[in-house]
PDB file of C-alpha atoms in Angstrom:
ATOM      1  CA  GLN A   1      34.634  24.335  12.326  1.00  0.00           C
ATOM      2  CA  SER A   2      37.111  24.649  15.209  1.00  0.00           C
ATOM      3  CA  VAL A   3      39.043  27.913  15.396  1.00  0.00           C
ATOM      4  CA  LEU A   4      42.177  28.842  17.318  1.00  0.00           C
ATOM      5  CA  THR A   5      42.948  32.539  17.754  1.00  0.00           C
ATOM      6  CA  GLN A   6      46.467  33.863  18.270  1.00  0.00           C
ATOM      7  CA  PRO A   7      47.823  37.419  18.441  1.00  0.00           C
ATOM      8  CA  PRO A   8      49.555  38.386  15.168  1.00  0.00           C
ATOM      9  CA  SER A   9      52.757  39.474  16.843  1.00  0.00           C
ATOM     10  CA  VAL A  10      54.641  39.697  20.122  1.00  0.00           C
ATOM     11  CA  SER A  11      58.102  41.011  20.937  1.00  0.00           C
ATOM     12  CA  GLY A  12      60.639  40.946  23.718  1.00  0.00           C
ATOM     13  CA  SER A  13      64.247  41.719  24.497  1.00  0.00           C
ATOM     14  CA  PRO A  14      66.957  39.112  25.022  1.00  0.00           C
ATOM     15  CA  GLY A  15      66.705  37.542  28.451  1.00  0.00           C
ATOM     16  CA  GLN A  16      63.066  38.514  28.921  1.00  0.00           C
ATOM     17  CA  SER A  17      60.032  36.220  28.914  1.00  0.00           C
ATOM     18  CA  VAL A  18      57.209  36.362  26.409  1.00  0.00           C
ATOM     19  CA  THR A  19      53.869  34.582  26.332  1.00  0.00           C
ATOM     20  CA  ILE A  20      51.820  33.719  23.256  1.00  0.00           C
ATOM     21  CA  SER A  21      48.143  32.927  23.708  1.00  0.00           C
ATOM     22  CA  CYS A  22      45.901  30.538  21.787  1.00  0.00           C
ATOM     23  CA  THR A  23      42.174  30.753  22.406  1.00  0.00           C
ATOM     24  CA  GLY A  24      39.523  28.325  21.230  1.00  0.00           C
ATOM     25  CA  THR A  25      36.150  27.052  22.380  1.00  0.00           C
ATOM     26  CA  ASP A  26      37.357  23.470  22.847  1.00  0.00           C
ATOM     27  CA  VAL A  27      40.761  24.287  24.363  1.00  0.00           C
ATOM     28  CA  GLY A  28      39.487  23.973  27.897  1.00  0.00           C
ATOM     29  CA  ARG A  29      37.750  20.681  27.323  1.00  0.00           C
ATOM     30  CA  TYR A  30      40.705  18.600  26.141  1.00  0.00           C
ATOM     31  CA  ASN A  31      44.502  18.543  26.475  1.00  0.00           C
ATOM     32  CA  ARG A  32      44.987  18.617  22.706  1.00  0.00           C
ATOM     33  CA  VAL A  33      46.922  21.796  22.101  1.00  0.00           C
ATOM     34  CA  SER A  34      50.365  21.590  20.535  1.00  0.00           C
ATOM     35  CA  TRP A  35      52.820  24.335  19.585  1.00  0.00           C
ATOM     36  CA  TYR A  36      55.103  24.616  16.564  1.00  0.00           C
ATOM     37  CA  GLN A  37      58.079  26.879  15.918  1.00  0.00           C
ATOM     38  CA  GLN A  38      58.911  27.993  12.382  1.00  0.00           C
ATOM     39  CA  PRO A  39      62.042  30.152  11.925  1.00  0.00           C
ATOM     40  CA  PRO A  40      62.163  32.079   8.633  1.00  0.00           C
ATOM     41  CA  GLY A  41      62.627  29.869   5.586  1.00  0.00           C
ATOM     42  CA  THR A  42      62.409  26.595   7.475  1.00  0.00           C
ATOM     43  CA  ALA A  43      59.856  23.863   8.137  1.00  0.00           C
ATOM     44  CA  PRO A  44      57.764  23.884  11.312  1.00  0.00           C
ATOM     45  CA  LYS A  45      59.032  22.014  14.360  1.00  0.00           C
ATOM     46  CA  LEU A  46      57.010  20.604  17.251  1.00  0.00           C
ATOM     47  CA  ILE A  47      58.007  22.216  20.562  1.00  0.00           C
ATOM     48  CA  ILE A  48      55.060  21.441  22.876  1.00  0.00           C
ATOM     49  CA  PHE A  49      52.427  18.688  22.731  1.00  0.00           C
ATOM     50  CA  GLU A  50      49.386  17.941  24.899  1.00  0.00           C
ATOM     51  CA  VAL A  51      49.423  21.502  26.308  1.00  0.00           C
ATOM     52  CA  SER A  52      52.594  21.288  28.364  1.00  0.00           C
ATOM     53  CA  ASN A  53      54.872  18.436  27.259  1.00  0.00           C
ATOM     54  CA  ARG A  54      58.204  19.039  25.558  1.00  0.00           C
ATOM     55  CA  PRO A  55      59.635  16.622  22.993  1.00  0.00           C
ATOM     56  CA  SER A  56      63.147  15.429  23.602  1.00  0.00           C
ATOM     57  CA  GLY A  57      65.696  18.085  22.693  1.00  0.00           C
ATOM     58  CA  VAL A  58      63.453  21.129  23.190  1.00  0.00           C
ATOM     59  CA  PRO A  59      64.987  23.487  25.783  1.00  0.00           C
ATOM     60  CA  ASP A  60      63.097  23.906  29.046  1.00  0.00           C
ATOM     61  CA  ARG A  61      62.927  27.645  28.313  1.00  0.00           C
ATOM     62  CA  PHE A  62      59.824  26.675  26.347  1.00  0.00           C
ATOM     63  CA  SER A  63      56.793  25.853  28.441  1.00  0.00           C
ATOM     64  CA  GLY A  64      53.092  25.436  27.846  1.00  0.00           C
ATOM     65  CA  SER A  65      50.038  25.851  30.021  1.00  0.00           C
ATOM     66  CA  LYS A  66      46.293  26.251  29.845  1.00  0.00           C
ATOM     67  CA  SER A  67      43.654  28.255  31.683  1.00  0.00           C
ATOM     68  CA  GLY A  68      40.023  28.001  30.703  1.00  0.00           C
ATOM     69  CA  ASN A  69      39.747  28.201  26.923  1.00  0.00           C
ATOM     70  CA  THR A  70      43.201  29.741  26.464  1.00  0.00           C
ATOM     71  CA  ALA A  71      46.444  27.851  26.036  1.00  0.00           C
ATOM     72  CA  SER A  72      49.734  29.684  26.381  1.00  0.00           C
ATOM     73  CA  LEU A  73      53.303  29.225  25.224  1.00  0.00           C
ATOM     74  CA  THR A  74      55.895  30.949  27.395  1.00  0.00           C
ATOM     75  CA  ILE A  75      59.486  31.437  26.284  1.00  0.00           C
ATOM     76  CA  SER A  76      61.791  32.477  29.085  1.00  0.00           C
ATOM     77  CA  GLY A  77      65.347  33.749  28.769  1.00  0.00           C
ATOM     78  CA  LEU A  78      64.597  34.980  25.251  1.00  0.00           C
ATOM     79  CA  GLN A  79      67.386  34.435  22.716  1.00  0.00           C
ATOM     80  CA  SER A  80      67.870  35.837  19.233  1.00  0.00           C
ATOM     81  CA  GLU A  81      67.395  32.400  17.693  1.00  0.00           C
ATOM     82  CA  ASP A  82      63.878  32.263  19.153  1.00  0.00           C
ATOM     83  CA  GLU A  83      62.764  34.794  16.533  1.00  0.00           C
ATOM     84  CA  ALA A  84      60.246  32.817  14.510  1.00  0.00           C
ATOM     85  CA  ASP A  85      56.590  32.263  13.778  1.00  0.00           C
ATOM     86  CA  TYR A  86      54.750  30.192  16.371  1.00  0.00           C
ATOM     87  CA  TYR A  87      51.573  28.219  15.713  1.00  0.00           C
ATOM     88  CA  CYS A  88      49.233  26.436  18.051  1.00  0.00           C
ATOM     89  CA  GLY A  89      47.383  23.402  16.797  1.00  0.00           C
ATOM     90  CA  SER A  90      44.680  20.994  17.870  1.00  0.00           C
ATOM     91  CA  TYR A  91      42.532  18.230  16.482  1.00  0.00           C
ATOM     92  CA  THR A  92      39.286  16.325  16.447  1.00  0.00           C
ATOM     93  CA  THR A  93      38.685  12.747  15.355  1.00  0.00           C
ATOM     94  CA  ASP A  94      38.489  13.786  11.706  1.00  0.00           C
ATOM     95  CA  THR A  95      40.326  17.090  11.431  1.00  0.00           C
ATOM     96  CA  ARG A  96      43.510  18.900  12.368  1.00  0.00           C
ATOM     97  CA  PHE A  97      43.742  22.667  12.563  1.00  0.00           C
ATOM     98  CA  PHE A  98      46.104  25.506  13.419  1.00  0.00           C
ATOM     99  CA  GLY A  99      45.900  28.983  14.802  1.00  0.00           C
ATOM    100  CA  GLY A 100      46.773  31.870  12.534  1.00  0.00           C
ATOM    101  CA  GLY A 101      50.311  32.141  13.870  1.00  0.00           C
ATOM    102  CA  THR A 102      52.221  34.666  15.958  1.00  0.00           C
ATOM    103  CA  LYS A 103      55.394  36.368  14.815  1.00  0.00           C
ATOM    104  CA  LEU A 104      57.909  36.697  17.647  1.00  0.00           C
ATOM    105  CA  THR A 105      60.411  39.508  17.244  1.00  0.00           C
ATOM    106  CA  VAL A 106      63.465  39.583  19.491  1.00  0.00           C
ATOM    107  CA  LEU A 107      64.372  43.243  19.879  1.00  0.00           C
TER     108      LEU A 107
ATOM    109  CA  GLU B   1      67.019   9.739  12.794  1.00  0.00           C
ATOM    110  CA  VAL B   2      63.497  10.352  11.565  1.00  0.00           C
ATOM    111  CA  GLN B   3      63.457  11.941   8.115  1.00  0.00           C
ATOM    112  CA  LEU B   4      60.670  12.927   5.770  1.00  0.00           C
ATOM    113  CA  VAL B   5      61.496  14.014   2.234  1.00  0.00           C
ATOM    114  CA  GLU B   6      58.888  15.474  -0.089  1.00  0.00           C
ATOM    115  CA  SER B   7      59.275  15.441  -3.849  1.00  0.00           C
ATOM    116  CA  GLY B   8      57.290  16.027  -7.008  1.00  0.00           C
ATOM    117  CA  GLY B   9      56.375  19.682  -6.652  1.00  0.00           C
ATOM    118  CA  GLY B  10      56.505  22.071  -9.559  1.00  0.00           C
ATOM    119  CA  LEU B  11      54.620  24.396 -11.865  1.00  0.00           C
ATOM    120  CA  VAL B  12      51.244  23.220 -13.131  1.00  0.00           C
ATOM    121  CA  GLN B  13      48.407  24.885 -15.004  1.00  0.00           C
ATOM    122  CA  PRO B  14      45.000  25.480 -13.404  1.00  0.00           C
ATOM    123  CA  GLY B  15      42.715  22.505 -13.797  1.00  0.00           C
ATOM    124  CA  ARG B  16      45.583  20.028 -14.189  1.00  0.00           C
ATOM    125  CA  SER B  17      46.824  17.357 -11.795  1.00  0.00           C
ATOM    126  CA  LEU B  18      49.989  16.775  -9.827  1.00  0.00           C
ATOM    127  CA  ARG B  19      51.159  14.093  -7.419  1.00  0.00           C
ATOM    128  CA  VAL B  20      53.644  14.802  -4.672  1.00  0.00           C
ATOM    129  CA  SER B  21      55.347  12.153  -2.609  1.00  0.00           C
ATOM    130  CA  CYS B  22      56.772  11.882   0.887  1.00  0.00           C
ATOM    131  CA  THR B  23      59.418   9.282   1.663  1.00  0.00           C
ATOM    132  CA  GLY B  24      60.047   8.406   5.292  1.00  0.00           C
ATOM    133  CA  SER B  25      63.159   6.921   6.842  1.00  0.00           C
ATOM    134  CA  GLY B  26      64.445   6.208  10.318  1.00  0.00           C
ATOM    135  CA  PHE B  27      61.085   4.813  11.450  1.00  0.00           C
ATOM    136  CA  ILE B  28      58.395   2.367  10.346  1.00  0.00           C
ATOM    137  CA  LEU B  29      56.082   4.585   8.323  1.00  0.00           C
ATOM    138  CA  GLY B  30      53.333   1.951   8.432  1.00  0.00           C
ATOM    139  CA  ASP B  31      52.980   2.402  12.202  1.00  0.00           C
ATOM    140  CA  TYR B  32      51.898   6.034  11.906  1.00  0.00           C
ATOM    141  CA  ALA B  33      49.162   8.264  10.584  1.00  0.00           C
ATOM    142  CA  MET B  34      50.642  10.735   8.117  1.00  0.00           C
ATOM    143  CA  GLY B  35      49.462  14.198   7.209  1.00  0.00           C
ATOM    144  CA  TRP B  36      49.898  16.989   4.712  1.00  0.00           C
ATOM    145  CA  VAL B  37      50.025  20.657   5.662  1.00  0.00           C
ATOM    146  CA  ARG B  38      50.451  23.540   3.240  1.00  0.00           C
ATOM    147  CA  GLN B  39      51.582  27.125   3.550  1.00  0.00           C
ATOM    148  CA  ALA B  40      51.052  29.847   0.988  1.00  0.00           C
ATOM    149  CA  LYS B  41      53.865  32.391   0.813  1.00  0.00           C
ATOM    150  CA  GLY B  42      53.633  34.786   3.732  1.00  0.00           C
ATOM    151  CA  LYS B  43      50.619  32.972   5.187  1.00  0.00           C
ATOM    152  CA  GLY B  44      49.985  30.539   8.028  1.00  0.00           C
ATOM    153  CA  LEU B  45      49.832  26.772   8.206  1.00  0.00           C
ATOM    154  CA  GLU B  46      46.788  25.111   6.668  1.00  0.00           C
ATOM    155  CA  TRP B  47      45.938  21.470   7.301  1.00  0.00           C
ATOM    156  CA  VAL B  48      45.264  19.616   4.031  1.00  0.00           C
ATOM    157  CA  GLY B  49      44.503  16.074   5.151  1.00  0.00           C
ATOM    158  CA  PHE B  50      45.780  12.932   6.808  1.00  0.00           C
ATOM    159  CA  ILE B  51      45.701   9.189   6.362  1.00  0.00           C
ATOM    160  CA  ARG B  52      45.345   6.766   9.245  1.00  0.00           C
ATOM    161  CA  HIS B  53      47.639   3.798   9.560  1.00  0.00           C
ATOM    162  CA  LYS B  54      46.302   0.411   8.499  1.00  0.00           C
ATOM    163  CA  GLY B  55      45.504  -0.546  12.079  1.00  0.00           C
ATOM    164  CA  TYR B  56      42.863   2.163  12.035  1.00  0.00           C
ATOM    165  CA  GLY B  57      41.603   1.302   8.584  1.00  0.00           C
ATOM    166  CA  GLY B  58      44.015   3.359   6.495  1.00  0.00           C
ATOM    167  CA  THR B  59      41.242   5.844   5.745  1.00  0.00           C
ATOM    168  CA  ALA B  60      41.838   9.506   4.952  1.00  0.00           C
ATOM    169  CA  GLU B  61      40.253  12.797   5.981  1.00  0.00           C
ATOM    170  CA  TYR B  62      40.488  16.111   4.157  1.00  0.00           C
ATOM    171  CA  ALA B  63      40.038  19.814   4.715  1.00  0.00           C
ATOM    172  CA  ALA B  64      36.923  21.272   3.118  1.00  0.00           C
ATOM    173  CA  ALA B  65      39.035  23.343   0.693  1.00  0.00           C
ATOM    174  CA  VAL B  66      40.497  20.236  -0.961  1.00  0.00           C
ATOM    175  CA  LYS B  67      37.886  17.548  -0.353  1.00  0.00           C
ATOM    176  CA  ASP B  68      36.843  15.766  -3.557  1.00  0.00           C
ATOM    177  CA  ARG B  69      39.913  17.124  -5.403  1.00  0.00           C
ATOM    178  CA  PHE B  70      42.828  15.756  -3.359  1.00  0.00           C
ATOM    179  CA  THR B  71      43.521  12.140  -2.412  1.00  0.00           C
ATOM    180  CA  ILE B  72      46.057  10.841   0.088  1.00  0.00           C
ATOM    181  CA  SER B  73      47.343   7.286  -0.221  1.00  0.00           C
ATOM    182  CA  ARG B  74      50.187   5.270   1.229  1.00  0.00           C
ATOM    183  CA  ASP B  75      52.543   2.465   0.244  1.00  0.00           C
ATOM    184  CA  ASP B  76      53.934   1.233   3.533  1.00  0.00           C
ATOM    185  CA  SER B  77      56.169  -1.313   1.787  1.00  0.00           C
ATOM    186  CA  LYS B  78      58.039   1.609   0.206  1.00  0.00           C
ATOM    187  CA  SER B  79      57.616   4.013   3.160  1.00  0.00           C
ATOM    188  CA  ILE B  80      55.925   6.537   0.893  1.00  0.00           C
ATOM    189  CA  VAL B  81      52.834   8.701   1.295  1.00  0.00           C
ATOM    190  CA  TYR B  82      51.280  10.351  -1.735  1.00  0.00           C
ATOM    191  CA  LEU B  83      49.165  13.455  -2.229  1.00  0.00           C
ATOM    192  CA  GLN B  84      47.287  13.335  -5.520  1.00  0.00           C
ATOM    193  CA  MET B  85      45.996  16.785  -6.427  1.00  0.00           C
ATOM    194  CA  ASN B  86      43.382  17.106  -9.172  1.00  0.00           C
ATOM    195  CA  SER B  87      41.531  20.094 -10.595  1.00  0.00           C
ATOM    196  CA  LEU B  88      44.188  22.379  -9.209  1.00  0.00           C
ATOM    197  CA  LYS B  89      43.335  26.009  -8.540  1.00  0.00           C
ATOM    198  CA  ILE B  90      45.558  29.061  -8.297  1.00  0.00           C
ATOM    199  CA  GLU B  91      44.797  29.199  -4.579  1.00  0.00           C
ATOM    200  CA  ASP B  92      46.392  25.758  -4.133  1.00  0.00           C
ATOM    201  CA  THR B  93      49.787  27.403  -4.708  1.00  0.00           C
ATOM    202  CA  ALA B  94      51.802  26.728  -1.557  1.00  0.00           C
ATOM    203  CA  GLU B  95      54.657  24.890   0.065  1.00  0.00           C
ATOM    204  CA  TYR B  96      53.394  21.411   0.883  1.00  0.00           C
ATOM    205  CA  TYR B  97      54.757  19.720   4.001  1.00  0.00           C
ATOM    206  CA  CYS B  98      54.486  16.065   4.888  1.00  0.00           C
ATOM    207  CA  SER B  99      54.287  15.305   8.582  1.00  0.00           C
ATOM    208  CA  ARG B 100      54.136  12.314  10.878  1.00  0.00           C
ATOM    209  CA  TRP B 101      51.155  12.376  13.246  1.00  0.00           C
ATOM    210  CA  GLY B 102      52.139  11.159  16.683  1.00  0.00           C
ATOM    211  CA  SER B 103      48.596  10.596  18.046  1.00  0.00           C
ATOM    212  CA  THR B 104      48.239  14.153  19.397  1.00  0.00           C
ATOM    213  CA  SER B 105      50.494  16.339  17.276  1.00  0.00           C
ATOM    214  CA  PHE B 106      52.539  16.614  14.089  1.00  0.00           C
ATOM    215  CA  GLU B 107      55.791  15.414  15.590  1.00  0.00           C
ATOM    216  CA  ALA B 108      58.084  15.312  12.549  1.00  0.00           C
ATOM    217  CA  TRP B 109      58.076  17.406   9.388  1.00  0.00           C
ATOM    218  CA  GLY B 110      59.673  17.280   5.962  1.00  0.00           C
ATOM    219  CA  GLN B 111      61.382  20.250   4.355  1.00  0.00           C
ATOM    220  CA  GLY B 112      58.476  20.858   1.975  1.00  0.00           C
ATOM    221  CA  THR B 113      57.915  20.893  -1.763  1.00  0.00           C
ATOM    222  CA  GLN B 114      56.661  23.934  -3.674  1.00  0.00           C
ATOM    223  CA  VAL B 115      53.555  23.621  -5.802  1.00  0.00           C
ATOM    224  CA  THR B 116      52.766  26.558  -8.079  1.00  0.00           C
ATOM    225  CA  VAL B 117      49.497  26.675 -10.004  1.00  0.00           C
ATOM    226  CA  SER B 118      49.660  29.229 -12.786  1.00  0.00           C
ATOM    227  CA  SER B 119      48.847  29.610 -16.448  1.00  0.00           C
TER     228      SER B 119
END
Protein backbone atom coordinates (compact mmCIF):
# COMPACT_ATOMS: atom_id res chain seq x y z
CA GLN A 1 0.00 0.00 0.00
CA SER A 2 1.57 3.28 -1.16
CA VAL A 3 1.51 6.13 1.35
CA LEU A 4 2.05 9.85 0.90
CA THR A 5 2.78 11.92 4.00
CA GLN A 6 1.99 15.63 4.24
CA PRO A 7 2.21 18.07 7.16
CA PRO A 8 -1.26 18.76 8.63
CA SER A 9 -0.93 22.52 8.38
CA VAL A 10 1.23 25.38 7.16
CA SER A 11 0.72 29.14 7.31
CA GLY A 12 2.11 32.30 5.82
CA SER A 13 1.41 35.99 5.46
CA PRO A 14 0.26 37.67 2.25
CA GLY A 15 3.12 38.12 -0.17
CA GLN A 16 5.26 35.43 1.44
CA SER A 17 6.12 32.00 0.04
CA VAL A 18 5.12 28.70 1.58
CA THR A 19 6.14 25.16 0.75
CA ILE A 20 4.12 22.00 1.35
CA SER A 21 5.94 18.68 1.35
CA CYS A 22 4.75 15.24 0.25
CA THR A 23 6.92 12.27 1.14
CA GLY A 24 6.56 8.72 -0.13
CA THR A 25 8.77 5.75 -0.86
CA ASP A 26 8.03 5.76 -4.60
CA VAL A 27 8.08 9.54 -5.10
CA GLY A 28 11.70 9.56 -6.15
CA ARG A 29 11.33 6.73 -8.61
CA TYR A 30 8.66 8.21 -10.88
CA ASN A 31 7.34 11.63 -11.92
CA ARG A 32 3.80 10.76 -10.84
CA VAL A 33 3.02 13.31 -8.17
CA SER A 34 0.13 15.71 -8.70
CA TRP A 35 -1.25 18.44 -6.45
CA TYR A 36 -4.85 19.48 -5.82
CA GLN A 37 -6.28 22.62 -4.24
CA GLN A 38 -9.57 22.49 -2.34
CA PRO A 39 -10.91 25.79 -0.94
CA PRO A 40 -13.53 25.40 1.80
CA GLY A 41 -16.83 24.00 0.56
CA THR A 42 -15.66 23.37 -2.98
CA ALA A 43 -14.48 20.45 -5.11
CA PRO A 44 -10.77 19.73 -5.55
CA LYS A 45 -8.94 21.28 -8.49
CA LEU A 46 -5.77 20.04 -10.19
CA ILE A 47 -2.97 22.61 -9.93
CA ILE A 48 0.20 20.58 -10.64
CA PHE A 49 0.69 17.30 -12.53
CA GLU A 50 3.76 15.15 -13.15
CA VAL A 51 5.64 16.87 -10.29
CA SER A 52 6.08 20.29 -11.85
CA ASN A 53 3.62 20.94 -14.69
CA ARG A 54 0.81 23.46 -14.41
CA PRO A 55 -2.51 23.01 -16.21
CA SER A 56 -3.67 25.89 -18.32
CA GLY A 57 -5.08 28.70 -16.19
CA VAL A 58 -3.13 27.93 -13.00
CA PRO A 59 -1.06 30.97 -11.96
CA ASP A 60 2.72 30.59 -12.11
CA ARG A 61 2.81 31.44 -8.39
CA PHE A 62 2.21 27.72 -7.97
CA SER A 63 5.20 25.52 -8.64
CA GLY A 64 6.16 21.93 -7.98
CA SER A 65 9.46 20.16 -7.53
CA LYS A 66 10.96 16.96 -6.23
CA SER A 67 14.07 15.96 -4.31
CA GLY A 68 14.70 12.36 -3.39
CA ASN A 69 11.49 10.86 -2.01
CA THR A 70 9.90 14.24 -1.26
CA ALA A 71 7.81 16.30 -3.64
CA SER A 72 7.05 19.91 -2.82
CA LEU A 73 4.43 22.48 -3.74
CA THR A 74 5.57 26.08 -3.41
CA ILE A 75 3.15 29.00 -3.47
CA SER A 76 4.85 32.34 -3.89
CA GLY A 77 3.30 35.77 -3.45
CA LEU A 78 0.71 34.30 -1.08
CA GLN A 79 -2.82 35.67 -1.48
CA SER A 80 -5.86 35.35 0.75
CA GLU A 81 -7.65 33.25 -1.86
CA ASP A 82 -4.89 30.63 -1.59
CA GLU A 83 -6.28 29.59 1.79
CA ALA A 84 -7.37 26.02 1.17
CA ASP A 85 -6.57 22.38 1.73
CA TYR A 86 -3.87 20.98 -0.53
CA TYR A 87 -3.46 17.31 -1.41
CA CYS A 88 -0.72 15.48 -3.21
CA GLY A 89 -1.60 12.40 -5.20
CA SER A 90 0.07 9.60 -7.11
CA TYR A 91 -0.76 6.31 -8.75
CA THR A 92 0.24 2.82 -9.74
CA THR A 93 -1.12 0.71 -12.57
CA ASP A 94 -4.09 -0.39 -10.47
CA THR A 95 -4.51 2.24 -7.77
CA ARG A 96 -4.70 5.96 -7.12
CA PHE A 97 -3.95 7.49 -3.75
CA PHE A 98 -3.67 10.81 -1.94
CA GLY A 99 -1.73 12.28 0.90
CA GLY A 100 -3.59 13.22 4.05
CA GLY A 101 -3.86 16.88 3.07
CA THR A 102 -2.35 20.12 4.33
CA LYS A 103 -4.40 23.07 5.50
CA LEU A 104 -2.90 26.37 4.36
CA THR A 105 -3.81 29.36 6.49
CA VAL A 106 -3.09 32.85 5.17
CA LEU A 107 -2.47 35.00 8.22
CA GLU B 1 -15.93 23.60 -21.25
CA VAL B 2 -15.42 20.29 -19.48
CA GLN B 3 -18.18 19.59 -16.97
CA LEU B 4 -18.90 16.66 -14.70
CA VAL B 5 -22.20 16.52 -12.83
CA GLU B 6 -22.89 13.91 -10.17
CA SER B 7 -26.40 12.93 -9.16
CA GLY B 8 -28.26 10.29 -7.20
CA GLY B 9 -26.89 10.84 -3.71
CA GLY B 10 -29.10 10.74 -0.66
CA LEU B 11 -29.93 9.07 2.62
CA VAL B 12 -29.83 5.28 2.71
CA GLN B 13 -29.99 2.70 5.48
CA PRO B 14 -27.02 0.48 6.35
CA GLY B 15 -26.94 -2.66 4.25
CA ARG B 16 -28.95 -1.12 1.40
CA SER B 17 -27.84 -0.09 -2.08
CA LEU B 18 -27.53 3.17 -3.95
CA ARG B 19 -26.38 4.13 -7.43
CA VAL B 20 -24.86 7.50 -8.18
CA SER B 21 -24.23 8.82 -11.65
CA CYS B 22 -21.78 11.20 -13.28
CA THR B 23 -22.68 12.91 -16.54
CA GLY B 24 -19.88 14.43 -18.59
CA SER B 25 -20.09 17.20 -21.16
CA GLY B 26 -17.68 19.30 -23.16
CA PHE B 27 -15.50 16.28 -24.00
CA ILE B 28 -15.79 12.72 -25.30
CA LEU B 29 -16.20 10.74 -22.10
CA GLY B 30 -15.42 7.49 -23.92
CA ASP B 31 -11.84 8.65 -24.55
CA TYR B 32 -10.99 8.81 -20.85
CA ALA B 33 -10.60 6.71 -17.75
CA MET B 34 -12.97 7.97 -15.07
CA GLY B 35 -12.65 7.79 -11.32
CA TRP B 36 -14.55 8.23 -8.09
CA VAL B 37 -13.10 9.91 -5.02
CA ARG B 38 -14.91 10.40 -1.73
CA GLN B 39 -14.46 12.70 1.23
CA ALA B 40 -16.02 12.26 4.64
CA LYS B 41 -16.91 15.51 6.38
CA GLY B 42 -13.79 17.13 7.78
CA LYS B 43 -11.55 14.40 6.37
CA GLY B 44 -9.19 14.01 3.42
CA LEU B 45 -9.65 12.68 -0.08
CA GLU B 46 -10.03 8.92 -0.44
CA TRP B 47 -9.76 7.18 -3.80
CA VAL B 48 -12.72 4.82 -4.37
CA GLY B 49 -12.04 3.36 -7.80
CA PHE B 50 -11.68 4.00 -11.51
CA ILE B 51 -12.72 2.52 -14.81
CA ARG B 52 -10.44 2.40 -17.84
CA HIS B 53 -11.67 3.52 -21.21
CA LYS B 54 -12.66 0.84 -23.71
CA GLY B 55 -9.32 1.07 -25.48
CA TYR B 56 -7.75 -0.35 -22.34
CA GLY B 57 -10.43 -2.94 -21.81
CA GLY B 58 -12.94 -0.87 -19.85
CA THR B 59 -11.98 -2.72 -16.67
CA ALA B 60 -12.27 -1.25 -13.19
CA GLU B 61 -10.10 -1.17 -10.08
CA TYR B 62 -11.22 -0.49 -6.53
CA ALA B 63 -9.86 0.55 -3.17
CA ALA B 64 -9.70 -2.24 -0.61
CA ALA B 65 -12.37 -0.54 1.54
CA VAL B 66 -15.02 -0.88 -1.18
CA LYS B 67 -13.86 -3.86 -3.23
CA ASP B 68 -16.58 -6.49 -3.67
CA ARG B 69 -19.28 -3.99 -2.59
CA PHE B 70 -18.94 -1.18 -5.15
CA THR B 71 -19.05 -1.46 -8.94
CA ILE B 72 -18.14 1.19 -11.49
CA SER B 73 -19.60 1.02 -14.98
CA ARG B 74 -19.88 3.34 -17.95
CA ASP B 75 -22.26 4.11 -20.80
CA ASP B 76 -20.15 6.06 -23.25
CA SER B 77 -23.11 6.55 -25.61
CA LYS B 78 -24.77 8.62 -22.87
CA SER B 79 -21.54 10.09 -21.44
CA ILE B 80 -22.38 8.66 -18.03
CA VAL B 81 -20.32 6.83 -15.42
CA TYR B 82 -22.06 4.96 -12.62
CA LEU B 83 -21.04 3.98 -9.10
CA GLN B 84 -23.19 1.15 -7.79
CA MET B 85 -22.82 0.86 -4.02
CA ASN B 86 -24.10 -2.27 -2.29
CA SER B 87 -24.04 -3.39 1.34
CA LEU B 88 -23.52 0.19 2.41
CA LYS B 89 -21.91 0.90 5.77
CA ILE B 90 -22.08 3.95 7.99
CA GLU B 91 -18.43 4.63 7.18
CA ASP B 92 -19.33 5.02 3.49
CA THR B 93 -20.98 8.35 4.39
CA ALA B 94 -19.16 10.98 2.34
CA GLU B 95 -19.26 13.43 -0.51
CA TYR B 96 -18.63 11.44 -3.68
CA TYR B 97 -16.74 13.15 -6.50
CA CYS B 98 -16.50 12.00 -10.08
CA SER B 99 -13.28 12.86 -11.84
CA ARG B 100 -11.71 12.52 -15.26
CA TRP B 101 -8.34 10.76 -15.22
CA GLY B 102 -5.92 12.41 -17.60
CA SER B 103 -3.31 9.60 -17.70
CA THR B 104 -1.32 10.95 -14.73
CA SER B 105 -3.76 12.92 -12.61
CA PHE B 106 -7.41 13.69 -11.88
CA GLU B 107 -7.67 16.65 -14.20
CA ALA B 108 -11.36 17.57 -13.92
CA TRP B 109 -13.78 17.16 -11.03
CA GLY B 110 -17.52 17.32 -10.50
CA GLN B 111 -19.14 19.25 -7.67
CA GLY B 112 -19.91 16.08 -5.71
CA THR B 113 -22.99 14.30 -4.43
CA GLN B 114 -23.60 13.56 -0.75
CA VAL B 115 -24.23 9.99 0.33
CA THR B 116 -25.39 9.49 3.92
CA VAL B 117 -25.69 6.00 5.37
CA SER B 118 -27.77 6.03 8.53
CA SER B 119 -30.61 4.17 10.17
